[in-house]
Amino acid sequence: MARTQVGIVGAGPSGLLLAHLLHERGIESVVLENRTEEYVIARVRAGVLEQGVVDVFRAAGLSGRLEAEGLVHHGIELRFQGKGHRIAMSELTDGRTITIYGQNRVVEDLVAARRSAGGPLLYEVSDVSLHDLAGARPTIRYVHEGREETLECDFVAGCDGFHGVSRASIPAGVLTEYERVYPFGWLGILAQVAPSTEELVYAYHERGFALHSLRSAEVSRLYIQVPAGEEVEAWPDDQIWSELHTRLARDDGWTLREGPVLEKGIAALRSFVTEPMCFGRLFLAGDAAHIVPPTGAKGLNLAVADVTVLARALEDFYATGSDAGLDAYSDTCLRRVWQGERFSWQMTSMLHRFPEEGPFGARLQLAQLEQVVSSRAAATALSESYVGLPIL
Ligand code: RFL
Ligand code: PHB
């Protein structure tokens, strides 16, 4: 039977970053991923990194390409009723910034770091199951290259996302789950066209929310709110552009540039938290423990915060034998998680069309937007949440 100190399930941002932070601390791990490397890297997801996350990457020696190619932003635009309103986030938060850098690149950088560290990273494992989580020697069983394997660990990190096996391996009755599912999703496209904006635009429109984000000087990332359950095949490119033009329109002549669609997909919107984020020697991190709707751009940022806390707690355990950090892991993470949930819910509620809320609800949304763009206190509160709290 193979052995390691920390068995990590999932090679998304959480699992790979944890492996790197542990390696830096002299702690061994094995990372098990059920998909292929190409699939995990190609998945188009997050784009906004909080300053605290960039600081974590820098401190871990992972920020070379991120600092060379990431786009540092100082504000966002809220657009409604044909007008754009800049929220000067840096000015309102003592100079804090966000960085636009695609999750694909984050994952590529982390895979490269793992390779150069020489640590095990296995793709296309199947039939992953977790055992003896409540004891001192949990094991992970899996199949790789046709062979059944058993990995004995000191700890298991469940970094396998919302649909992974880790959370599902915890006995019934241990976890309390808090959930809200929204009656809409986001249809996202990646387009080969220079962004029509320098800063992210979050638009509220009677036809629904739209977001203009970016990836580089040549590639734009755009989203529109669509009803829950919609199939991407029902959305030809010209119809997506038409909705984007309508929802992002400004009455000062601003125009949206179109380009070839490189990728498109639909994501459901959900808020979800499990408490506690651990059971015995299994620790959940990232999307395995919590999901936020993407409107607040918090998912990846929360994942980075979780694994930073976990790596420190494990470092303490191996250095001193103390369980104190591990015992506090869940509570420490959940304080940030619930702030992320609150902010993501607030942004989602303020910016999407909720048909069941009727015209009264729509008027309240406009009143809230008016307050955010006209009150320095309200804009500061939004900015503080958007740029995020320090992690280190
Ligand atoms: P991931 O990325 O889902 O990775 C989990 C990995 O585990 C693997 N896995 C398994 N491996 C082995 N055995 C099993 N049984 C397994 N089951 C699953 C999966 O294949 C996968 O590789 O979770 P992780 O690492 O916790 O990372 C979380 C982030 O990916 C997620 O929170 C963000 O993408 C959310 N998100 C955003 N976050 C931000 O901070 N800023 C943003 O701007 C932002 N925009 C977004 C987003 C997510 C989006 N979608 C598609 C949900 C925009 C979108 C559209
Ligand atoms: C993205 O660029 O993919 C992005 C940006 C901001 C969000 C969500 C996604 O709130």
CSV table of C-alpha atoms and ligand atoms in Angstrom, one decimal, residues 45-48 186 200 202 211 213-215 221 223 294-297 386, ligand 2:
chain,number,residue,atom,x,y,z
A,45,ARG,CA,-14.1,29.8,-15.4
A,46,ALA,CA,-13.0,32.6,-13.1
A,47,GLY,CA,-11.2,35.7,-14.1
A,48,VAL,CA,-10.9,38.0,-11.2
A,186,TRP,CA,-25.1,32.6,-16.9
A,200,LEU,CA,-15.4,45.3,-16.0
A,202,TYR,CA,-21.8,44.9,-14.6
A,211,LEU,CA,-21.3,41.4,-17.8
A,213,SER,CA,-15.2,41.1,-18.7
A,214,LEU,CA,-11.9,40.5,-20.4
A,215,ARG,CA,-8.9,38.2,-20.6
A,221,ARG,CA,-15.2,37.4,-21.8
A,223,TYR,CA,-22.0,36.9,-19.9
A,294,PRO,CA,-20.2,34.3,-9.9
A,295,THR,CA,-21.6,37.9,-9.7
A,296,GLY,CA,-19.2,38.7,-6.8
A,297,ALA,CA,-16.2,37.0,-8.4
A,386,TYR,CA,-15.1,43.2,-4.1
B,2,PHB,C1,-14.8,36.6,-15.6
B,2,PHB,O1,-14.0,37.4,-16.1
B,2,PHB,O2,-14.9,35.4,-16.0
B,2,PHB,C2,-15.7,37.1,-14.5
B,2,PHB,C3,-15.5,38.4,-14.0
B,2,PHB,C4,-16.3,38.9,-13.0
B,2,PHB,C5,-17.3,38.0,-12.4
B,2,PHB,C6,-17.4,36.7,-12.9
B,2,PHB,C7,-16.6,36.2,-13.9
B,2,PHB,O3,-18.0,38.5,-11.5
